[in-house]
mmCIF file of N, CA and C in Angstrom:
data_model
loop_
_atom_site.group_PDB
_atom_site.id
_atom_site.type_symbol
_atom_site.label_atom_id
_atom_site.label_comp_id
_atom_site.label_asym_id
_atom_site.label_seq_id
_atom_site.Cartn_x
_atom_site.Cartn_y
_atom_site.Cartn_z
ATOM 1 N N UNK A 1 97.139 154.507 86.164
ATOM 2 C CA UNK A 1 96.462 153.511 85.367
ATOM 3 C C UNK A 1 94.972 153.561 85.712
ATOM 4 N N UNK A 2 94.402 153.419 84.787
ATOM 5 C CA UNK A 2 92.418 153.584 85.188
ATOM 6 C C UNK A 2 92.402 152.318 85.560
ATOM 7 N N UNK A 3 91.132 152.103 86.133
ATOM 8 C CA UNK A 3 90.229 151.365 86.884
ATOM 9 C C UNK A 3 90.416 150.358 85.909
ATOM 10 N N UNK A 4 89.759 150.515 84.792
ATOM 11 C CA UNK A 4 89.394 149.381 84.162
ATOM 12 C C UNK A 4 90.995 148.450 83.472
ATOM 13 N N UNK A 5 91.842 149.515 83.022
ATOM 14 C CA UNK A 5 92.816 148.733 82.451
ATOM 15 C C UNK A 5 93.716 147.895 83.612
ATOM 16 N N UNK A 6 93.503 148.336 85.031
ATOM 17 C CA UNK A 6 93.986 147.340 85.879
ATOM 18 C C UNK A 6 93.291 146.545 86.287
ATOM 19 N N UNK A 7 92.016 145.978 86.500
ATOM 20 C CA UNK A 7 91.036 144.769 85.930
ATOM 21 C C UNK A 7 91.515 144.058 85.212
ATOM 22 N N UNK A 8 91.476 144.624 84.017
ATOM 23 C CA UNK A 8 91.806 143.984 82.420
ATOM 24 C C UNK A 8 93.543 142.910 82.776
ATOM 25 N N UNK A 9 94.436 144.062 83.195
ATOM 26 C CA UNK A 9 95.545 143.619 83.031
ATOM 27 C C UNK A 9 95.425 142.094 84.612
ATOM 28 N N UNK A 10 95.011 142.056 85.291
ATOM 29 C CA UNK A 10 94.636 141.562 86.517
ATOM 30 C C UNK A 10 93.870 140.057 85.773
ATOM 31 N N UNK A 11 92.790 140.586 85.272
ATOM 32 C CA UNK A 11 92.530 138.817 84.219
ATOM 33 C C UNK A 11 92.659 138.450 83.323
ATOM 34 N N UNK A 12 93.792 139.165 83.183
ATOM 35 C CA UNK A 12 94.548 138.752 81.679
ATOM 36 C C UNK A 12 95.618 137.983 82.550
ATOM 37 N N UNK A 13 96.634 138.570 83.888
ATOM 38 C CA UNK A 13 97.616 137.451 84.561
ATOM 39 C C UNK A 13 96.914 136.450 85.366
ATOM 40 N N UNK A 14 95.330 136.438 85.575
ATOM 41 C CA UNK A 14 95.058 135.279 85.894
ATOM 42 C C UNK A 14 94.608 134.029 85.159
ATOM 43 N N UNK A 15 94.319 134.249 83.857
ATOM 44 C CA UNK A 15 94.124 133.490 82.677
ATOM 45 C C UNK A 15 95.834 133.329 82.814
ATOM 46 N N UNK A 16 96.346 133.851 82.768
ATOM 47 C CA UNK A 16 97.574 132.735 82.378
ATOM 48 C C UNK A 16 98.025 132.095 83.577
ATOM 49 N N UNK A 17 97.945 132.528 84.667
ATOM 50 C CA UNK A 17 98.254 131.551 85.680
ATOM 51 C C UNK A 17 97.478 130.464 85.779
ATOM 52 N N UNK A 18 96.109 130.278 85.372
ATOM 53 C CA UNK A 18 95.350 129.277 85.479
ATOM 54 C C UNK A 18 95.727 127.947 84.416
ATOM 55 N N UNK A 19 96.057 128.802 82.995
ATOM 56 C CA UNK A 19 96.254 128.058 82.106
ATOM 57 C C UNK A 19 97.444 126.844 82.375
ATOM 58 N N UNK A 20 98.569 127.934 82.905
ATOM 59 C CA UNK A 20 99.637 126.719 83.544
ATOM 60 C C UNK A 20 99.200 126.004 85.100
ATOM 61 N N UNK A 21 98.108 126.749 85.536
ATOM 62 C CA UNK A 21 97.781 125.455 86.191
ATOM 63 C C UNK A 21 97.227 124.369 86.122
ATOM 64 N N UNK A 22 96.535 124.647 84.420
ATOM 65 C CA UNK A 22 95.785 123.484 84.329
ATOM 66 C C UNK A 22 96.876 122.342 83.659
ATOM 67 N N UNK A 23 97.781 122.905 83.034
ATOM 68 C CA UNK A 23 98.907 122.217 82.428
ATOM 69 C C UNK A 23 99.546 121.429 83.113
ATOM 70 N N UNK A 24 99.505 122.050 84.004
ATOM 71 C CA UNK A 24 100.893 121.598 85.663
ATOM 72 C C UNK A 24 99.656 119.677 85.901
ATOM 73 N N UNK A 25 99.070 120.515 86.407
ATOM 74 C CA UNK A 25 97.885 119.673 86.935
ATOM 75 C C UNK A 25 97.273 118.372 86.017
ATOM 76 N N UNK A 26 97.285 118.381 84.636
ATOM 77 C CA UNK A 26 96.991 117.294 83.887
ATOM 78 C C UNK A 26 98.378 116.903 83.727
ATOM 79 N N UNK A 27 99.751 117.262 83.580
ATOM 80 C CA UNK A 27 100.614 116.049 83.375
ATOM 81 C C UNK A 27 101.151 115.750 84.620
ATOM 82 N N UNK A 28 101.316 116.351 85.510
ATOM 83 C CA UNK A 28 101.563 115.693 86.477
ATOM 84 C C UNK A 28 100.585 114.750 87.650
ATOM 85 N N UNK A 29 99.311 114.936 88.076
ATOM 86 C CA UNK A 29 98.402 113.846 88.576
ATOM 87 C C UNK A 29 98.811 112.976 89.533
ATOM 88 N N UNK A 30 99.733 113.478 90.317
ATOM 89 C CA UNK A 30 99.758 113.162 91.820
ATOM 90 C C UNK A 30 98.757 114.094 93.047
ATOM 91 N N UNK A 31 99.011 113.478 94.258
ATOM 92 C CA UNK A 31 98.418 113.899 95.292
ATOM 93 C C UNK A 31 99.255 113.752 96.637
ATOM 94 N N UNK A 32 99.162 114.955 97.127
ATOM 95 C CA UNK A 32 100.133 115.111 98.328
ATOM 96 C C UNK A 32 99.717 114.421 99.371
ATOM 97 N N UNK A 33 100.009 113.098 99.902
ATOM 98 C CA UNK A 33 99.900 112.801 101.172
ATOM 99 C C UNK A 33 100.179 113.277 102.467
ATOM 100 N N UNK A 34 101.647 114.017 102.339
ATOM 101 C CA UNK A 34 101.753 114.343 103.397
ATOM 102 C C UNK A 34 102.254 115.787 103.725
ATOM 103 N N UNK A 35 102.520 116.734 104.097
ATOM 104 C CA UNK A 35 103.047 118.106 104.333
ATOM 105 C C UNK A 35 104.023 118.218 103.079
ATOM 106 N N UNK A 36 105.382 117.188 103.391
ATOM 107 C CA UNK A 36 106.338 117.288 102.708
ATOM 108 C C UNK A 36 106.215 116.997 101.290
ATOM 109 N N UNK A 37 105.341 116.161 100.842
ATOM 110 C CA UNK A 37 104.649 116.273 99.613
ATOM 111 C C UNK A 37 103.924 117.547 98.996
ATOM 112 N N UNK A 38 103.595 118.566 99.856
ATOM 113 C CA UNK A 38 102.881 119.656 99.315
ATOM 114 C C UNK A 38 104.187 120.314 99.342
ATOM 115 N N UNK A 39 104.703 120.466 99.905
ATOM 116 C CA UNK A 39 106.269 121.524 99.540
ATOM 117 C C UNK A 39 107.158 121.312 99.021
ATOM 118 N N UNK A 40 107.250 120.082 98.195
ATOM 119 C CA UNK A 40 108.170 119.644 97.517
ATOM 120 C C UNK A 40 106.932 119.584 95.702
ATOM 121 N N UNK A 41 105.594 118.990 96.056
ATOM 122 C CA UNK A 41 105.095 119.430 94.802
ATOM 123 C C UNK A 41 104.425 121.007 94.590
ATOM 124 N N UNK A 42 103.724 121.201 95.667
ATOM 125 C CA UNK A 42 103.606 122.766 95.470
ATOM 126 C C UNK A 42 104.499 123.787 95.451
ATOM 127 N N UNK A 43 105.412 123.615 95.969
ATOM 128 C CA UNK A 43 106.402 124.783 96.047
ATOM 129 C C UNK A 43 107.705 124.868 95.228
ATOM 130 N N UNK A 44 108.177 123.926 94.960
ATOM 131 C CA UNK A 44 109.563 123.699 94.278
ATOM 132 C C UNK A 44 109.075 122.889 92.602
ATOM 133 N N UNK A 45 108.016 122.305 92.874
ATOM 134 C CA UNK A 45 108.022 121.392 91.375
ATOM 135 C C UNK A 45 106.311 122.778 90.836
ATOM 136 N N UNK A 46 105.595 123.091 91.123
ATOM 137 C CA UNK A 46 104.332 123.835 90.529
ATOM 138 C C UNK A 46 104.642 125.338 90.423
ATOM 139 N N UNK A 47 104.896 125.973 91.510
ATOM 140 C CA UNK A 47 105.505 127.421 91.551
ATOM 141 C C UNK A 47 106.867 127.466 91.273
ATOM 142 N N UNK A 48 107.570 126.507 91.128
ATOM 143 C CA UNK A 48 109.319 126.236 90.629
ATOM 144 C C UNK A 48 110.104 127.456 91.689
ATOM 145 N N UNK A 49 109.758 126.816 92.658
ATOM 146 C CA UNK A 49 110.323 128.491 93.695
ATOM 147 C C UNK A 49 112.313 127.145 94.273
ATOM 148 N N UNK A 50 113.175 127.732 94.001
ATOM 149 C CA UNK A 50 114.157 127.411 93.933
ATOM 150 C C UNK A 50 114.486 127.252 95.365
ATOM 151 N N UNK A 51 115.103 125.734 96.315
ATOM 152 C CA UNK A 51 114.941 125.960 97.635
ATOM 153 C C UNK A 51 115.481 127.340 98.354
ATOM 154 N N UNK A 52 116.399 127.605 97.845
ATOM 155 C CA UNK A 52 117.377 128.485 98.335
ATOM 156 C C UNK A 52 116.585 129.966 98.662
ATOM 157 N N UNK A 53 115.844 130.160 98.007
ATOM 158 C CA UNK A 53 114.347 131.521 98.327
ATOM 159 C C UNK A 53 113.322 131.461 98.699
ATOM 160 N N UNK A 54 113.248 129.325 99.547
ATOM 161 C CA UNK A 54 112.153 129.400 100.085
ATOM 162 C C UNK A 54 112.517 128.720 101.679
ATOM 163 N N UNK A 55 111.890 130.037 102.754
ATOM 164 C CA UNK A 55 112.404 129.556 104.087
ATOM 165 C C UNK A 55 111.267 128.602 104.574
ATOM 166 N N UNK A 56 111.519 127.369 105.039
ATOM 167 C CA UNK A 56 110.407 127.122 105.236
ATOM 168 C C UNK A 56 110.087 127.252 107.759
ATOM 169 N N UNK A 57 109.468 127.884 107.374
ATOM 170 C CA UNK A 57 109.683 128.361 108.818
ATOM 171 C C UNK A 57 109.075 127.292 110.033
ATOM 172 N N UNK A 58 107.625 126.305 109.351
ATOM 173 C CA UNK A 58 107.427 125.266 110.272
ATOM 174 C C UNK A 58 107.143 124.090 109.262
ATOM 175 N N UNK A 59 106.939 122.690 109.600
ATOM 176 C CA UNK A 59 106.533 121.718 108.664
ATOM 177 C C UNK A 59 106.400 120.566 109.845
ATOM 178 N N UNK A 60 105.019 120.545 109.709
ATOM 179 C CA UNK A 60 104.382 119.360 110.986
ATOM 180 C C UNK A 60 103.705 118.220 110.137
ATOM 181 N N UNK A 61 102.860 117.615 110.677
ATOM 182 C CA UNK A 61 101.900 116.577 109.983
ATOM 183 C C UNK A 61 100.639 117.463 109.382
ATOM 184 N N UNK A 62 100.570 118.545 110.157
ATOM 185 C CA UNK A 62 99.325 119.230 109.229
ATOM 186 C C UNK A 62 99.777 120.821 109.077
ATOM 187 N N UNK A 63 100.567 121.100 109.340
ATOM 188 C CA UNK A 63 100.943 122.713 109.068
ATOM 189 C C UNK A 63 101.948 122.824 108.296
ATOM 190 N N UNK A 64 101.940 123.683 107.160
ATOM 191 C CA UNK A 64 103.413 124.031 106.427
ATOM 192 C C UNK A 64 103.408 125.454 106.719
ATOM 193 N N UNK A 65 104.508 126.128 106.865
ATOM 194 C CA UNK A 65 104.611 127.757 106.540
ATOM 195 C C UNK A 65 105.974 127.794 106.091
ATOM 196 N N UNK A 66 105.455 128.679 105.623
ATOM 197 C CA UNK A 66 106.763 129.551 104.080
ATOM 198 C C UNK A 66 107.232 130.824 103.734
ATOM 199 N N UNK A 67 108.208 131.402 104.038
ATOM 200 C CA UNK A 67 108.393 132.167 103.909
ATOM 201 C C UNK A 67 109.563 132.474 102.495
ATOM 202 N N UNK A 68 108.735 132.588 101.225
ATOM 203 C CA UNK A 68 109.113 133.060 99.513
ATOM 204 C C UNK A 68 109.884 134.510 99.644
ATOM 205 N N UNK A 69 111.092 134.035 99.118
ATOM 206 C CA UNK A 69 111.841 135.497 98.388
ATOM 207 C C UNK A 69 112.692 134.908 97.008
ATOM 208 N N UNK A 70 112.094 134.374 96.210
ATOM 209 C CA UNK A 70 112.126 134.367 95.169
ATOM 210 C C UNK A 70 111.600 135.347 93.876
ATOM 211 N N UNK A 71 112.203 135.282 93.075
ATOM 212 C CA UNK A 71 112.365 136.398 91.780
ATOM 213 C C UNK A 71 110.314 136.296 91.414
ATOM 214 N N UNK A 72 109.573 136.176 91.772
ATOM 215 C CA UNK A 72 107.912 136.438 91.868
ATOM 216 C C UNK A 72 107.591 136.847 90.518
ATOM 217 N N UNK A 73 106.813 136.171 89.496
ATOM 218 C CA UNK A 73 106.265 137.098 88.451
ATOM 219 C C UNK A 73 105.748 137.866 88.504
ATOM 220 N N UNK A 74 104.419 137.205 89.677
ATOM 221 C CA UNK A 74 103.541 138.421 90.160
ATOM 222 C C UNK A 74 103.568 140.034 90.695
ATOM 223 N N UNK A 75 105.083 139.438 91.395
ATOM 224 C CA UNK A 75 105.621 141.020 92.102
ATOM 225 C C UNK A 75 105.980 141.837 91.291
ATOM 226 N N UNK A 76 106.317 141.247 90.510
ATOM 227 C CA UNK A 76 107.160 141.645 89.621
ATOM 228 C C UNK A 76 106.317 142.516 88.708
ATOM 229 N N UNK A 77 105.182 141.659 87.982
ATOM 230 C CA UNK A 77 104.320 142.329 87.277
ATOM 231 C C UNK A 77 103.500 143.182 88.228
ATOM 232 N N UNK A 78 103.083 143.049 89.219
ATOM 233 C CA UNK A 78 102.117 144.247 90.127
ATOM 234 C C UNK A 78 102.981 145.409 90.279
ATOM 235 N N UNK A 79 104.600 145.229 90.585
ATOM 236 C CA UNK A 79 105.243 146.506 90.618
ATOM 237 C C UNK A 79 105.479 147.516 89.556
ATOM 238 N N UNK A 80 105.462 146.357 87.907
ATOM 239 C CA UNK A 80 105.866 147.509 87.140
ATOM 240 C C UNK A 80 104.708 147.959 86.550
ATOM 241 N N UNK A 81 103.444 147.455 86.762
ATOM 242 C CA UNK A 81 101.954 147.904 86.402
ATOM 243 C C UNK A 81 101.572 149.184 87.928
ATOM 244 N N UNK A 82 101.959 149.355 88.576
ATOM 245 C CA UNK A 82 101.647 149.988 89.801
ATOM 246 C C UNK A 82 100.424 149.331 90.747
ATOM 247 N N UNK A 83 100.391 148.281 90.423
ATOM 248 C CA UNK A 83 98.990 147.659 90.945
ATOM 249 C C UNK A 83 99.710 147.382 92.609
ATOM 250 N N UNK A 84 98.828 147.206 93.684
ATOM 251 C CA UNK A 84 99.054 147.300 95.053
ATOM 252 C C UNK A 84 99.178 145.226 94.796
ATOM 253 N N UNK A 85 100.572 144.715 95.281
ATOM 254 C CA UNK A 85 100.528 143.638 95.548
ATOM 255 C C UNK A 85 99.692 142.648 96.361
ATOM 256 N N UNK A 86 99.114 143.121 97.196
ATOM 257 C CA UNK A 86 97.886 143.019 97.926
ATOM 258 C C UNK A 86 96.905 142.704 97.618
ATOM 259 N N UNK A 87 96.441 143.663 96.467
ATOM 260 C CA UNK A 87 95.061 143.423 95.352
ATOM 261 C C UNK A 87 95.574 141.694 94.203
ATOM 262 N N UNK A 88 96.630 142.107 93.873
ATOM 263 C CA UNK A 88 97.284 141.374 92.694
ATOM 264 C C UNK A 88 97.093 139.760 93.079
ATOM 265 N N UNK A 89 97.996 139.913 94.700
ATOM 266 C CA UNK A 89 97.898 138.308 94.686
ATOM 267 C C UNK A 89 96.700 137.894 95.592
ATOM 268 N N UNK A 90 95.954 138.903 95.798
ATOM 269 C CA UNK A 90 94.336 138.217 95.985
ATOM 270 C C UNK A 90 93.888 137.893 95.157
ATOM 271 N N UNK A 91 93.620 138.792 94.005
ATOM 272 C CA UNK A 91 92.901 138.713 93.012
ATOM 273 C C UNK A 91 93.652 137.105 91.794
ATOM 274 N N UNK A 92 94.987 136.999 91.463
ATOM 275 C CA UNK A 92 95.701 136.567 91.001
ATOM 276 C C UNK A 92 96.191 134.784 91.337
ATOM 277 N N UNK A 93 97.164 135.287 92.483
ATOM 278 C CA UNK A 93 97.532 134.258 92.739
ATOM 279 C C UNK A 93 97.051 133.026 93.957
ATOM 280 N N UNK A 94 96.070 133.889 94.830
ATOM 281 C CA UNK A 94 95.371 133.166 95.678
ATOM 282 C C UNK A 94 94.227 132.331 95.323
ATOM 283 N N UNK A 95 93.464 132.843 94.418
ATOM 284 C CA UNK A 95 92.545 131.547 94.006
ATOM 285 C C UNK A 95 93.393 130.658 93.252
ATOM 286 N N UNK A 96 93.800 130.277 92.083
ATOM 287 C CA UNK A 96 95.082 129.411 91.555
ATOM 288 C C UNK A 96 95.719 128.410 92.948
ATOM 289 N N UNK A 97 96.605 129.311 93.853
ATOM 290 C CA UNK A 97 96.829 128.412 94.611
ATOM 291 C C UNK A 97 96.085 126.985 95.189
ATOM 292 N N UNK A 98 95.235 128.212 95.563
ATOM 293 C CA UNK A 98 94.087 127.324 96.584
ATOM 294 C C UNK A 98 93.531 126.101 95.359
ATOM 295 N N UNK A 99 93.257 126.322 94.444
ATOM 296 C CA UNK A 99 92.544 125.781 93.153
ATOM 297 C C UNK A 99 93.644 124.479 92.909
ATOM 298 N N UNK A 100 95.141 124.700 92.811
ATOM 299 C CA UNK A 100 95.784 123.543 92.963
ATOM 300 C C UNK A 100 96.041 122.454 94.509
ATOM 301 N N UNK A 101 96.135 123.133 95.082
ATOM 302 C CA UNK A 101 95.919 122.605 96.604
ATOM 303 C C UNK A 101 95.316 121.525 96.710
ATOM 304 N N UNK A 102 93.690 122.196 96.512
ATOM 305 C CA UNK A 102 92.696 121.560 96.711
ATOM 306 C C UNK A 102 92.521 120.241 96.468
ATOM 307 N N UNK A 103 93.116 120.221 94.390
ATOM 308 C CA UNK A 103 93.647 119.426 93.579
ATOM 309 C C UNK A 103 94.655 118.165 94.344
ATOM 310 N N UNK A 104 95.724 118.600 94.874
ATOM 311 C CA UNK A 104 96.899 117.581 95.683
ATOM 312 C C UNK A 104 95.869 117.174 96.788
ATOM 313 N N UNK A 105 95.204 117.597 97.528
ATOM 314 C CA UNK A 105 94.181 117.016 98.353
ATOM 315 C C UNK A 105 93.568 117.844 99.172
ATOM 316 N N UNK A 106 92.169 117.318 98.909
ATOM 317 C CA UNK A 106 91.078 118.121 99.293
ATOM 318 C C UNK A 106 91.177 118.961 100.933
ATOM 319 N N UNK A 107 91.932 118.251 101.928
ATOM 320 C CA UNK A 107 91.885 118.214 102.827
ATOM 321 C C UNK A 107 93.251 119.395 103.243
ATOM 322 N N UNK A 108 93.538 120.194 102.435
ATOM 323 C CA UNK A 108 94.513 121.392 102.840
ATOM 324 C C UNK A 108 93.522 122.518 102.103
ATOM 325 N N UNK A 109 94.231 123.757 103.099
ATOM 326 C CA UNK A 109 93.388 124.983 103.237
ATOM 327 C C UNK A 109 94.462 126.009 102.954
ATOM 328 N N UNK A 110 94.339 126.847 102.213
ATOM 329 C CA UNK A 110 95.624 127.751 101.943
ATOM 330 C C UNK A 110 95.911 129.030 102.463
ATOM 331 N N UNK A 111 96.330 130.014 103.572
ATOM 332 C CA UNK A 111 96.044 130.956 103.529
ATOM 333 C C UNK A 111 97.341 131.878 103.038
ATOM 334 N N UNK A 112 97.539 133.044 102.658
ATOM 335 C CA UNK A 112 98.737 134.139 102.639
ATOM 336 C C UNK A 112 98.763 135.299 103.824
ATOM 337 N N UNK A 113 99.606 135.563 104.505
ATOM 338 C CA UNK A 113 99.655 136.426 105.617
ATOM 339 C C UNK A 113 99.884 137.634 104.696
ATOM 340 N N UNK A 114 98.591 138.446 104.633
ATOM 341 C CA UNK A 114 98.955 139.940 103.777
ATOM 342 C C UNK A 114 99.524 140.737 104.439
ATOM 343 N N UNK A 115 99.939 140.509 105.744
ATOM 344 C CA UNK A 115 100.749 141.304 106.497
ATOM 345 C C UNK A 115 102.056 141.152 106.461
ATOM 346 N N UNK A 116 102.349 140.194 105.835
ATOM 347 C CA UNK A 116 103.981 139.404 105.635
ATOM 348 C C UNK A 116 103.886 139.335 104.275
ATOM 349 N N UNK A 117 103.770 140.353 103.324
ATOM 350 C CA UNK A 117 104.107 140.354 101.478
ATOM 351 C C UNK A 117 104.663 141.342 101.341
ATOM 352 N N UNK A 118 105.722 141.092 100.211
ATOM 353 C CA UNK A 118 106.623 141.807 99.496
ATOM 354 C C UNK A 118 105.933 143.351 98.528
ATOM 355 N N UNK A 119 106.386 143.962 98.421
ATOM 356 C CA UNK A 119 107.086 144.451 98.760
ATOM 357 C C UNK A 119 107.471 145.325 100.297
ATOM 358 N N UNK A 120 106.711 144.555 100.963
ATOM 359 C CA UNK A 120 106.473 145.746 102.221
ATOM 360 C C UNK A 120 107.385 144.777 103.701
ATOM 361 N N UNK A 121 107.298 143.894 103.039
ATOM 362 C CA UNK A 121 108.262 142.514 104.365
ATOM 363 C C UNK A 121 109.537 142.264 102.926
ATOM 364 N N UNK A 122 110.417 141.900 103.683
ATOM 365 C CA UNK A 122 111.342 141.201 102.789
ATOM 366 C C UNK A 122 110.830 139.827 102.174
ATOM 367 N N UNK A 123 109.733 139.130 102.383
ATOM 368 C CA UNK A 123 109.119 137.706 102.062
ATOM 369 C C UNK A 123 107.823 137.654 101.969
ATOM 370 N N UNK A 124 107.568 136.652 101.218
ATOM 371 C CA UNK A 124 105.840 136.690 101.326
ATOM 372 C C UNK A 124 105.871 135.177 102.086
ATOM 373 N N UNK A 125 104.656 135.445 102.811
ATOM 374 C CA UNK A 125 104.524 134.342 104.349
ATOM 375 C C UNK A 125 103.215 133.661 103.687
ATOM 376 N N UNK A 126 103.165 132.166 103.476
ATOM 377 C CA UNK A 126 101.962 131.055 103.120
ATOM 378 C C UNK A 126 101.747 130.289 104.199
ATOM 379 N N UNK A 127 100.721 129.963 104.476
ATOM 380 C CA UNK A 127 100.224 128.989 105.641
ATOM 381 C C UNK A 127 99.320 127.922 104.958
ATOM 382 N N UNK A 128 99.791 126.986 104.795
ATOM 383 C CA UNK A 128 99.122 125.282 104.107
ATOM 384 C C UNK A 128 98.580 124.316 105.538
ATOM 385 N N UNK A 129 97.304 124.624 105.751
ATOM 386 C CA UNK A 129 96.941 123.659 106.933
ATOM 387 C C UNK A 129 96.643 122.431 106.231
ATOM 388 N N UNK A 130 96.726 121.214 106.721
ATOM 389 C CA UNK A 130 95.829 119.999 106.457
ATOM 390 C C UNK A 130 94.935 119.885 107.570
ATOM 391 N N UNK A 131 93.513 119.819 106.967
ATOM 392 C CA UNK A 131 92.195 120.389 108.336
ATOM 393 C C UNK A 131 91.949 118.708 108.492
ATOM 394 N N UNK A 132 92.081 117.946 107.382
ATOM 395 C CA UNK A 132 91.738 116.107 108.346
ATOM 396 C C UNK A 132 92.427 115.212 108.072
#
């Protein structure tokens, strides 16, 4: 695939991820108070990730981590485009995230362990701090 048509195809899936985030985000208009509020609205009600494919590996007053093996659009689409998943959900799904986050409350920070993503780990690994 050239340079440019994987760009192209890259903000063409982030226009639509944004679009349903803006969707997600105007009818629903809550805010996560607490950890368990971000993983129950970010993870199961915004990304619709089904509990059963999402491990959640810690959940404190300010730390969530996650470990996703759910059916992924993204993976899904980066694998059958040949795009490096790596690039995809930097480019893709990491600003979006962070962009809704922010949204549930200002005060969480999002990171993805690119060392723990699919296809190369059996899971993709999220780290949700609350910094105050």
């Amino acid at each position: 695939m050239s340079v440019l048509k994987e760009k192209a195809m890259i903000l063409f899936a982030k226009i639509i991820f944004y679009i349903d985030a803006f969707l997600w985000l105007f009818t629903k208009r809550r805010k996560a108070e607490t950890m368990k509020d971000v993983l129950e609205l970010f993870y199961y009600d915004f990304l619709r990730i089904d509990k059963k494919d999402l491990e959640v590996v810690r959940l404190t007053d300010n730390l969530l981590i996650t470990r996703a093996r759910n059916p992924c659009p993204i993976l899904k689409t980066a694998m059958r485009l040949g795009i490096d998943t790596r690039v995809m959900c930097r480019e893709v799904s990491e600003p979006i995230c962070k962009f809704v986050l922010l949204r549930l409350n200002p005060a969480l920070i999002f990171y993805r362990n690119y060392s723990h993503i699919r296809p190369y780990t059996d899971s993709c690994e999220e780290i949700i701090i609350k910094a105050y």
